[in-house]
C-alpha positions as a printed NumPy array, in Angstrom:
array([[  0.055,   0.044,   0.15 ],
       [  1.351,   3.552,  -0.723],
       [  0.708,   6.22 ,   1.822],
       [  1.614,   9.944,   1.835],
       [  2.966,  11.807,   4.951],
       [  2.149,  15.429,   5.445],
       [  4.583,  16.581,   8.167],
       [  7.094,  19.694,   8.38 ],
       [  9.009,  18.038,  11.203],
       [ 11.981,  16.59 ,   9.424],
       [ 13.001,  14.163,  12.137],
       [  9.589,  12.887,  12.873],
       [  9.061,  12.384,   8.936],
       [ 12.085,  10.108,   8.82 ],
       [ 10.813,   8.193,  11.768],
       [  7.591,   7.578,  10.189],
       [  8.898,   6.656,   6.971],
       [ 11.161,   4.07 ,   8.473],
       [  8.633,   2.606,  10.595],
       [  5.785,   2.643,   7.974],
       [  8.31 ,   1.169,   5.537],
       [  9.004,  -1.749,   7.933],
       [  5.474,  -2.413,   8.248],
       [  5.46 ,  -3.112,   4.341],
       [  4.065,   0.394,   3.126],
       [  5.543,   2.544,   0.2  ],
       [  5.848,   5.948,   1.696],
       [  6.054,   9.446,   0.161],
       [  6.504,  12.677,   2.196],
       [  5.624,  16.372,   1.665],
       [  5.88 ,  19.252,   4.141],
       [  3.002,  21.719,   3.107],
       [ -0.569,  22.049,   2.283],
       [  0.121,  22.98 ,  -1.263],
       [  2.328,  19.883,  -2.036],
       [ -0.298,  17.627,  -0.075],
       [ -3.115,  18.677,  -2.4  ],
       [ -1.197,  18.282,  -5.783],
       [  0.134,  14.935,  -4.48 ],
       [ -3.233,  13.526,  -3.663],
       [ -4.727,  15.085,  -6.807],
       [ -2.378,  13.205,  -9.073],
       [ -1.242,   9.896,  -7.235],
       [ -3.624,   7.294,  -5.885],
       [ -2.578,   6.891,  -2.425],
       [ -4.184,   4.379,  -0.165],
       [ -4.184,   6.66 ,   2.753],
       [ -2.667,   9.808,   4.135],
       [ -1.141,  10.653,   7.556],
       [ -1.541,  14.466,   7.807],
       [ -0.226,  17.167,  10.432],
       [ -2.494,  19.976,  11.247],
       [  0.042,  22.619,  12.019],
       [  1.756,  23.2  ,   8.556],
       [  3.727,  26.069,   7.444],
       [  1.336,  27.317,   4.739],
       [ -1.775,  26.209,   6.553],
       [ -4.029,  24.428,   8.621],
       [ -3.983,  20.497,   7.768],
       [ -7.952,  20.445,   8.278],
       [ -8.308,  22.777,   5.365],
       [ -6.807,  20.295,   2.993],
       [ -9.116,  17.57 ,   4.384],
       [-11.988,  19.955,   3.855],
       [-11.128,  20.798,   0.126],
       [-10.152,  17.296,  -0.697],
       [-13.526,  16.012,   0.741],
       [-15.544,  18.744,  -1.074],
       [-13.806,  17.998,  -4.298],
       [-14.911,  14.202,  -3.858],
       [-11.459,  12.798,  -2.971],
       [-12.338,   9.974,  -0.297],
       [ -8.815,   8.795,   0.409],
       [ -8.445,   7.566,   4.328],
       [ -6.871,  10.339,   6.296],
       [ -5.37 ,   9.949,   9.665],
       [ -4.669,  13.338,  11.396],
       [ -1.515,  13.996,  13.59 ],
       [ -1.733,  16.885,  15.984],
       [ -0.725,  18.182,  19.488],
       [ -4.34 ,  19.837,  19.751],
       [ -5.737,  17.352,  22.387],
       [ -8.935,  18.978,  23.504],
       [-12.333,  17.275,  22.834],
       [-13.303,  19.755,  20.704],
       [-10.67 ,  19.657,  18.229],
       [-10.987,  15.926,  17.618],
       [-14.638,  16.333,  16.924],
       [-13.857,  19.01 ,  14.675],
       [-11.307,  17.013,  12.783],
       [-13.451,  13.84 ,  12.478],
       [-16.497,  16.029,  11.379],
       [-14.361,  17.853,   8.735],
       [-13.487,  14.268,   7.144],
       [-10.757,  12.892,   8.866],
       [-11.05 ,   9.295,   9.592],
       [ -9.126,   8.805,  12.691],
       [ -7.242,  11.242,  15.024],
       [ -3.794,  10.568,  16.801],
       [ -2.295,  13.05 ,  19.493],
       [  1.301,  13.753,  19.832],
       [  3.095,  12.307,  21.434],
       [  2.271,   8.758,  20.14 ],
       [  3.543,   5.526,  20.145],
       [  4.732,   4.418,  16.459],
       [  3.033,   1.059,  17.096],
       [  0.014,   2.454,  17.767],
       [ -0.013,   4.703,  14.818],
       [  0.851,   1.786,  12.479],
       [ -1.983,  -0.196,  13.984],
       [ -4.329,   2.611,  13.414],
       [ -3.48 ,   2.997,   9.966],
       [ -3.894,  -0.667,   9.185],
       [ -7.395,  -0.377,  10.854],
       [ -8.352,   2.806,   9.047],
       [ -7.428,   0.647,   5.857],
       [ -9.485,  -2.294,   6.948],
       [-12.648,  -0.493,   7.119],
       [-15.28 ,  -1.216,   4.356],
       [-13.974,   0.28 ,   1.138],
       [-10.473,   0.641,   2.531],
       [ -7.307,  -1.003,   1.065],
       [ -6.577,  -3.734,   3.421],
       [ -8.625,  -6.922,   3.995],
       [ -8.012,  -9.774,   6.441],
       [ -6.786, -12.631,   4.322],
       [ -6.796, -12.879,   0.516],
       [ -7.043, -16.393,  -1.236],
       [ -6.448, -17.481,  -4.861],
       [ -6.246, -21.354,  -5.648],
       [ -4.1  , -22.644,  -2.601],
       [ -2.122, -19.157,  -1.923],
       [ -3.332, -17.404,   1.165],
       [ -1.842, -13.827,   1.837],
       [ -2.463, -12.28 ,   5.087],
       [ -2.487,  -8.449,   4.425],
       [ -2.047,  -7.328,   7.982],
       [  1.064,  -9.679,   8.877],
       [  2.233, -10.012,   5.392],
       [  2.383, -13.535,   5.653],
       [  2.182, -15.664,   2.466],
       [  1.359, -19.461,   2.625],
       [  0.938, -22.12 ,  -0.317],
       [ -1.097, -25.239,   0.907],
       [ -0.329, -23.882,   4.407],
       [  3.451, -23.779,   4.011],
       [  5.242, -20.366,   4.443],
       [  6.517, -18.761,   1.439],
       [  8.928, -15.85 ,   2.296],
       [  8.826, -13.235,  -0.319],
       [ 10.702,  -9.712,  -0.464],
       [  8.52 ,  -6.656,  -0.092],
       [  7.961,  -5.844,  -3.442],
       [  7.111,  -9.209,  -4.752],
       [  4.731,  -9.645,  -1.668],
       [  3.074,  -6.148,  -2.984],
       [  2.735,  -7.348,  -6.59 ],
       [  1.21 , -10.679,  -5.201],
       [ -1.371,  -8.842,  -3.055],
       [ -2.533,  -6.46 ,  -6.01 ],
       [ -3.054,  -9.415,  -8.211],
       [ -5.032, -11.316,  -5.636],
       [ -7.097,  -8.346,  -4.998],
       [ -7.981,  -8.418,  -8.636],
       [ -8.059, -12.043,  -9.498],
       [ -8.985, -12.829, -13.057],
       [ -8.684,  -9.171, -13.682],
       [ -5.692,  -7.334, -15.488],
       [ -3.475,  -5.153, -13.341],
       [ -1.845,  -2.479, -15.54 ],
       [  2.106,  -2.323, -14.995],
       [  1.627,   1.253, -14.431],
       [ -0.623,   0.807, -11.508],
       [  2.087,  -1.61 ,  -9.964],
       [  4.596,   0.983, -10.774],
       [  2.73 ,   3.559,  -8.943],
       [  1.808,   1.58 ,  -5.967],
       [  5.503,   0.044,  -5.432],
       [  7.695,   2.931,  -5.653],
       [  7.613,   6.317,  -4.138],
       [  8.611,   9.823,  -5.412],
       [ 12.214,   9.271,  -4.187],
       [ 12.63 ,   5.518,  -5.676],
       [ 14.653,   5.033,  -8.792],
       [ 12.397,   2.979, -11.229],
       [ 14.129,   1.154, -13.916],
       [ 12.189,   0.199, -17.019],
       [ 12.505,  -3.393, -16.51 ],
       [ 11.935,  -3.271, -12.538],
       [  8.34 ,  -4.775, -12.7  ],
       [  8.991,  -7.601, -15.309],
       [ 12.1  ,  -8.599, -13.14 ],
       [  9.887,  -8.793,  -9.83 ],
       [  7.194, -10.71 , -11.492],
       [  9.498, -13.285, -13.265],
       [ 11.123, -13.997,  -9.887],
       [  7.559, -14.049,  -7.863],
       [  6.124, -16.468, -10.795],
       [  9.196, -19.001, -10.383],
       [  8.692, -19.147,  -6.593],
       [  5.105, -19.768,  -6.702],
       [  5.436, -22.512,  -9.438],
       [  8.379, -24.018,  -7.276],
       [  6.08 , -23.925,  -4.284],
       [  3.266, -25.684,  -6.128],
       [  0.935, -22.82 ,  -6.115],
       [ -2.536, -23.198,  -8.201],
       [ -2.614, -19.898,  -9.318],
       [ -0.771, -18.516, -12.261],
       [  0.578, -15.05 , -13.243],
       [  0.065, -14.347, -16.867],
       [  1.573, -11.452, -18.963],
       [ -0.664,  -9.397, -21.116],
       [  1.538,  -7.779, -23.415],
       [  1.808,  -4.009, -23.5  ],
       [ -0.803,  -3.638, -20.861],
       [ -0.065,  -5.506, -17.496],
       [ -0.672,  -8.858, -15.592],
       [ -3.283, -11.289, -14.853],
       [ -3.507, -13.891, -11.876],
       [ -5.804, -16.744, -12.635],
       [ -6.41 , -20.044, -10.526],
       [ -5.253, -23.062, -12.356],
       [ -7.809, -25.215, -13.807],
       [ -7.88 , -28.904, -12.939]])
């Protein structure tokens, strides 16, 4: 899943980046309202973590403008404002959750995952395709109940293909979801990851296959027996 952090405290931003990346997320970061609105208008983020006290305005105004424009990306607000009235205002404005600084990183990650598990969110509990099971929370993959360790990006590709079982996932969608603004993306990166993933699934005896739709993307189907 790809997240956007909107935070002007450099040290906190780096801590968030590291913790969320370890939890399996692709993370981008911006430091002001203007950049946040621009990024959220062009990149299909799965969620945003937004500070309220930003250099060029109040983060709640970002939430308000995005919601009024029909952007429903899940948003978790970070703030030092701890009054009940502030929390109510944030939620009423359109925020999906509200975390008060200082906070435990483990709680923030848990709240982010919980937000994404809500109806319409990007996380489900367990995905299944043939004899493949993928726990989207613990990032655990099993084939016939045997663990199959995968690198982060191969796991993410498999997750996107399983979520769209029997439907083509465009290569551009995978690139957008797997690589952040600061990541270097080589032209053959996705095909190489898919090649390795396909081989590992075959060797594990998976009863689902990845097909290449030339010039478009990839398709996961269950093997017919």
